[in-house]
Short mmCIF file of C-alpha atoms in Angstrom, two decimals:
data_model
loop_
_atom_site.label_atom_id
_atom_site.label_comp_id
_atom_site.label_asym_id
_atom_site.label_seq_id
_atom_site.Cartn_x
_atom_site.Cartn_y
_atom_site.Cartn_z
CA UNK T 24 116.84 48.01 263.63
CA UNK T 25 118.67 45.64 261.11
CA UNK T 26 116.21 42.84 262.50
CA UNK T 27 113.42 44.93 262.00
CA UNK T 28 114.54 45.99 258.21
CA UNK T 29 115.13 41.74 257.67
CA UNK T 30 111.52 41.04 258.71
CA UNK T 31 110.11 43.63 257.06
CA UNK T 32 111.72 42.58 253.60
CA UNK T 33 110.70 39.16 254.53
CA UNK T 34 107.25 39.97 254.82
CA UNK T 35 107.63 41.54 251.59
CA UNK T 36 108.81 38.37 249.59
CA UNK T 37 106.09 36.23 251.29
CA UNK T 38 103.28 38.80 250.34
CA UNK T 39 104.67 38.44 246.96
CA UNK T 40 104.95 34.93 246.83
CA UNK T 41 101.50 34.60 248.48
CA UNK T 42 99.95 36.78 245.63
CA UNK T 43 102.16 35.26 242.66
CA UNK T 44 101.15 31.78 244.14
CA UNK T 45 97.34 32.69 243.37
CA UNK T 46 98.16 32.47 239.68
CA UNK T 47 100.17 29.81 239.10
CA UNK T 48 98.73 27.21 237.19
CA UNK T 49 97.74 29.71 234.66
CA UNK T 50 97.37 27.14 231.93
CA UNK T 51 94.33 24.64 230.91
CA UNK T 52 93.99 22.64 227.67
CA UNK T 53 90.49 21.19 226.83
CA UNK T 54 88.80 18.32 225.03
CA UNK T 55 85.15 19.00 224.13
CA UNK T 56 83.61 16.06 225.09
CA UNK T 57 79.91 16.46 223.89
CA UNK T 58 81.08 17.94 220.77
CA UNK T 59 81.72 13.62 219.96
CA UNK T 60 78.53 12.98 219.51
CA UNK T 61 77.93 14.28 216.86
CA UNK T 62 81.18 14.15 215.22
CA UNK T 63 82.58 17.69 216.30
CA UNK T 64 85.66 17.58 217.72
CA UNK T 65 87.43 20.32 219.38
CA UNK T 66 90.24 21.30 221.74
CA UNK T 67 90.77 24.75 223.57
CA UNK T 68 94.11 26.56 225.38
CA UNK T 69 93.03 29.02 227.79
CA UNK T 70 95.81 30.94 229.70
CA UNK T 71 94.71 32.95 232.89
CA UNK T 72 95.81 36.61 232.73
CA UNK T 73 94.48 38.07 235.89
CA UNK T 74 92.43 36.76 239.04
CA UNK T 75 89.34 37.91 236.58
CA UNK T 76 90.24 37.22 232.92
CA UNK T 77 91.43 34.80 230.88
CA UNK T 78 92.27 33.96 226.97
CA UNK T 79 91.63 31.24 224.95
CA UNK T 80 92.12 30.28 221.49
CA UNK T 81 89.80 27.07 220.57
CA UNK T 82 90.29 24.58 216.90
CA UNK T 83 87.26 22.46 216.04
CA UNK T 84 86.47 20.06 213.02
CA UNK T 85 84.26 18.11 211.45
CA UNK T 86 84.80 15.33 208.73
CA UNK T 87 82.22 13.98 206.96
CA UNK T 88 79.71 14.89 209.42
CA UNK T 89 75.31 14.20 209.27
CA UNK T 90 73.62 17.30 209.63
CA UNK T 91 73.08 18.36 213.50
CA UNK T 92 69.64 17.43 214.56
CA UNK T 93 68.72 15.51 212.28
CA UNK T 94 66.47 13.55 213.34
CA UNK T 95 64.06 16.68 214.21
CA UNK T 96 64.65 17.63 210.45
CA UNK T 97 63.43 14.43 209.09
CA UNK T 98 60.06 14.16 212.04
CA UNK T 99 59.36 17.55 210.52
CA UNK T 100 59.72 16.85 206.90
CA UNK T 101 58.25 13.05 207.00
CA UNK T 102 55.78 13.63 204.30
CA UNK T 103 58.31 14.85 201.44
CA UNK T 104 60.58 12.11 200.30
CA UNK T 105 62.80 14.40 198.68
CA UNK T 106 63.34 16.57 201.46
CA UNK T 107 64.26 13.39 203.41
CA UNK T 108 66.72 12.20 200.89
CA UNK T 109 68.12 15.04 200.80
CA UNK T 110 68.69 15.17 204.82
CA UNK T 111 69.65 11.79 204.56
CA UNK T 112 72.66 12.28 202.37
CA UNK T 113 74.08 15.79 203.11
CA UNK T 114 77.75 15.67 204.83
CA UNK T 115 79.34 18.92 205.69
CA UNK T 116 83.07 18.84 206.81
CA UNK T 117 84.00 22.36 208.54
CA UNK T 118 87.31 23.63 210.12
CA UNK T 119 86.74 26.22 213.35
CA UNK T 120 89.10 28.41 214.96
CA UNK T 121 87.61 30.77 217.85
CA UNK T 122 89.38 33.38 219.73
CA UNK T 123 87.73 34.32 223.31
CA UNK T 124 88.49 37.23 226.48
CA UNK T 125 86.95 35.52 229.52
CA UNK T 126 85.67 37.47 232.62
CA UNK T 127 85.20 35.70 235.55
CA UNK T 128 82.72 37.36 237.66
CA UNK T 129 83.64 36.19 241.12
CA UNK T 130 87.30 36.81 240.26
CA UNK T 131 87.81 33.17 240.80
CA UNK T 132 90.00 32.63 237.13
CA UNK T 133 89.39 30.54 236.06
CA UNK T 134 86.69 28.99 237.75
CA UNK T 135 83.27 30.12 238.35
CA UNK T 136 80.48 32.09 236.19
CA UNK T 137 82.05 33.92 233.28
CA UNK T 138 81.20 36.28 230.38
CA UNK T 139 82.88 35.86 226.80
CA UNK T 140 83.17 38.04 223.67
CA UNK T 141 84.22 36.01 221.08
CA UNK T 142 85.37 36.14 217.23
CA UNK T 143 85.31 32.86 215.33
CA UNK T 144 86.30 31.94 211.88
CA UNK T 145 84.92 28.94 209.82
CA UNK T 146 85.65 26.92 206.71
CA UNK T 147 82.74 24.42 205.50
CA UNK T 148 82.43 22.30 202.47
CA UNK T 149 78.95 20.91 202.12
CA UNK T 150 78.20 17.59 199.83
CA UNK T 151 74.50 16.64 199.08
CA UNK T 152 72.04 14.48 196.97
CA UNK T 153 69.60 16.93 195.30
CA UNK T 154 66.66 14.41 194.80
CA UNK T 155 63.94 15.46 192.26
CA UNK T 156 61.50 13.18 190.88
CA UNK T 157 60.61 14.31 186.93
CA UNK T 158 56.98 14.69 185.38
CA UNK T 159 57.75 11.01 184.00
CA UNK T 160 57.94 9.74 187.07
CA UNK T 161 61.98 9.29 186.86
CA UNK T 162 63.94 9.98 189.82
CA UNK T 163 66.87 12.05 189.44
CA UNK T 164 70.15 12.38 191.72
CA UNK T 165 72.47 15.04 190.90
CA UNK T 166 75.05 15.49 193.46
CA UNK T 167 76.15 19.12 194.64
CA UNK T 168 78.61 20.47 196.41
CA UNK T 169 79.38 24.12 198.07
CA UNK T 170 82.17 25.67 199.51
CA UNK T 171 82.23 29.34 202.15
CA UNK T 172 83.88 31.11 204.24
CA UNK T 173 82.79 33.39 207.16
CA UNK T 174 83.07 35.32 210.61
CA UNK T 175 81.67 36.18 213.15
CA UNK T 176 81.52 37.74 216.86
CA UNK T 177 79.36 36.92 220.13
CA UNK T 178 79.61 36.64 223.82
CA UNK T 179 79.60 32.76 225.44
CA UNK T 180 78.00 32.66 229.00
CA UNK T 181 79.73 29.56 230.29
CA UNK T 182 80.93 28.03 233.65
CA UNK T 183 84.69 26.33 234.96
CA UNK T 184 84.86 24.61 237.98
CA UNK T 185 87.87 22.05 239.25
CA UNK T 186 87.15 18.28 240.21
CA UNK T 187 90.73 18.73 242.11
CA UNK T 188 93.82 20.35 241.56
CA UNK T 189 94.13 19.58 237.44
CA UNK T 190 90.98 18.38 236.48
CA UNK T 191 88.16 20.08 235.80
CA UNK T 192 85.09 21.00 233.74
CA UNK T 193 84.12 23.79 231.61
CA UNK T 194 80.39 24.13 230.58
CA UNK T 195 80.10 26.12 227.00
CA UNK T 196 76.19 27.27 228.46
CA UNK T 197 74.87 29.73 225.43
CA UNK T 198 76.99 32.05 223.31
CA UNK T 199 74.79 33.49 220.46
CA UNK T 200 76.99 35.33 217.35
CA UNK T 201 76.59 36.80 214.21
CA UNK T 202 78.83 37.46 211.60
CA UNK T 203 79.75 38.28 207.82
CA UNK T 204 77.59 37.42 204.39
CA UNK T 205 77.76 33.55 203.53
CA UNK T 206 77.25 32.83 199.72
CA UNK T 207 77.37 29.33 199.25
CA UNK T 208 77.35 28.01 195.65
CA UNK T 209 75.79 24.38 195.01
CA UNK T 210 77.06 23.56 192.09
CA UNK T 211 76.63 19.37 190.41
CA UNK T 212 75.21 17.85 187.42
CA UNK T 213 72.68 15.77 186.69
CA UNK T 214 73.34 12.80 184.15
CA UNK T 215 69.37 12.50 183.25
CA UNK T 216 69.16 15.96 182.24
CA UNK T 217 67.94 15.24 178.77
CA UNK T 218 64.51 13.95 179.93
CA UNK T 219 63.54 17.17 181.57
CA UNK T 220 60.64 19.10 180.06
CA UNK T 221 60.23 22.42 180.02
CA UNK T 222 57.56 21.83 183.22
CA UNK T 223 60.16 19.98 185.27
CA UNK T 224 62.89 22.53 184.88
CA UNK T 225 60.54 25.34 186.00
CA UNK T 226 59.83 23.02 188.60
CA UNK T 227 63.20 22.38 190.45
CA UNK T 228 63.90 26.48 189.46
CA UNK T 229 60.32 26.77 191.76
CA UNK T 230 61.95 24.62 194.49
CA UNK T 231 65.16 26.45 194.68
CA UNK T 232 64.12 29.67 195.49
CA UNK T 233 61.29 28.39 197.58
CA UNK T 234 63.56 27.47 200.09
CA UNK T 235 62.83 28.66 203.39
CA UNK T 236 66.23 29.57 205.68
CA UNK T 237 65.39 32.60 208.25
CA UNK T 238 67.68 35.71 206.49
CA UNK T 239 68.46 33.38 203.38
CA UNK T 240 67.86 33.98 199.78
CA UNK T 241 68.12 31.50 196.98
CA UNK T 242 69.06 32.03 193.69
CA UNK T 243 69.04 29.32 191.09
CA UNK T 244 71.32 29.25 188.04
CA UNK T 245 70.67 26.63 185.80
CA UNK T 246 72.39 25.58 183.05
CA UNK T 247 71.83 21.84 182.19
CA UNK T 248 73.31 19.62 182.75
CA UNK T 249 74.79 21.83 185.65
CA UNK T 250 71.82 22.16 188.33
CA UNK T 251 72.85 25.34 190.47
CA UNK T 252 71.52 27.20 193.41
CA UNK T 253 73.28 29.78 195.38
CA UNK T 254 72.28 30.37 198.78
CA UNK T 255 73.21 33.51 200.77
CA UNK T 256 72.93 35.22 204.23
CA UNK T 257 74.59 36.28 207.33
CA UNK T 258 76.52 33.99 208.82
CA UNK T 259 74.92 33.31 212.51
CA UNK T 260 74.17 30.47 214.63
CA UNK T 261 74.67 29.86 219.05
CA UNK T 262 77.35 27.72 220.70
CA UNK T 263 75.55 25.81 223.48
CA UNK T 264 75.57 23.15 225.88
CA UNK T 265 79.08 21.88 224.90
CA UNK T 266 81.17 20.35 228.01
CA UNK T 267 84.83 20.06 227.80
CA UNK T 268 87.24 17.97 230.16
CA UNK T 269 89.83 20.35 231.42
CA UNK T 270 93.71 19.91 232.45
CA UNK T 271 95.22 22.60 234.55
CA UNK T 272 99.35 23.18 234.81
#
């Protein structure tokens, strides 16, 4: 009987073993290598909680970086040379942090198909070349700058999958959010103010608020030699196609 009880908490142990052994190597960290390209750079932590979830808590930045796509932006606005000045010279630098719950729908954590909701925080400082040419024919440069804040929530279809036992890849497929009211506030001054006309000032108060941003409104609020334009909207936008390198321990 004493054999019997022996085997029988053996079997135990190894049962628990067996299932604590499914989860270990719980931990991944994450480089986002497509993100390079065009100057984003971010790293991610995901811990696996369960055979079907995960967390993970992701930090992104960008310094001094061109707009995304642009190269579409200036094929579609070719024909106005301000427009493509403009393109041309805006930088944005942003700071990203992103909180995610993964479920993995094979139970496979953490690889396989999986469904994330997602809040995200950002921080962006935008820098651009307002270029306006005058009724005299003079070109003018002023330089403006905005500053916002926002959040947001979504859900990130993605998929993980291991090129061995601690490397492995995790495709960021599409993850569409939406989030709180951005106000950003261009503010700069232009040092050729005092040959504006009355025409040219109604002018670049005419191209302000004609700008065209899906769920954006813009306000302009000048006050030479300060050229201003406040632009405001939800804050919304999709994470997509990004591939990370993974580590697993």
């Amino acid at each position: 009987m004493k054999k019997q009880n022996v085997l029988w908490m053996l079997s135990l142990l190894l049962c628990a073993a067996v299932a604590q052994g499914q989860l270990v190597n719980r931990t991944l960290v994450k480089f986002n290598v497509s993100g390079v390209v065009i100057k984003n750079y971010t790293a991610q932590y995901e811990r696996v909680l369960t055979k079907n979830s995960s967390i993970t808590f992701s930090a992104g930045t960008s310094l001094n970086a061109p707009l995304p796509f642009k190269q579409a932006l200036m094929d579609r606005f070719s024909d106005n040379a301000d427009a493509v000045r403009a393109i041309n010279t805006t930088l944005f630098t942003k700071y990203v942090g992103t909180l995610e719950y993964r479920f993995y729908l094979a139970g496979h954590a953490p690889t396989g198909w999986y469904l994330a909701p997602f809040v995200r925080y950002i921080n962006m400082t935008i820098d651009q070349d307002y270029t306006y040419t005058d009724s005299k024919g003079v070109l003018h440069r002023p330089n403006l700058k905005a500053q916002f804040n926002a959040g947001g929530a979504g859900v990130l279809l993605g998929y993980q999958w291991m090129l061995g036992k601690r490397v492995g890849l995790d495709l960021w497929l599409l993850g569409p959010f939406y989030g709180t009211n951005v106000k950003a506030d261009f503010v700069g001054n232009d040092p050729l103010w005092q040959q504006l006309t009355a025409e040219d000032i109604q002018n670049i108060r005419r191209d302000i608020t004609s700008t065209k941003l899906p769920g954006y409104t813009a306000v302009d609020k000048i006050n030479l030699p300060t050229i201003e334009a406040v632009l405001e909207g939800p804050y919304y936008g999709v994470r997509a196609f990004g591939l990370a390198l993974s580590y697993r321990f």
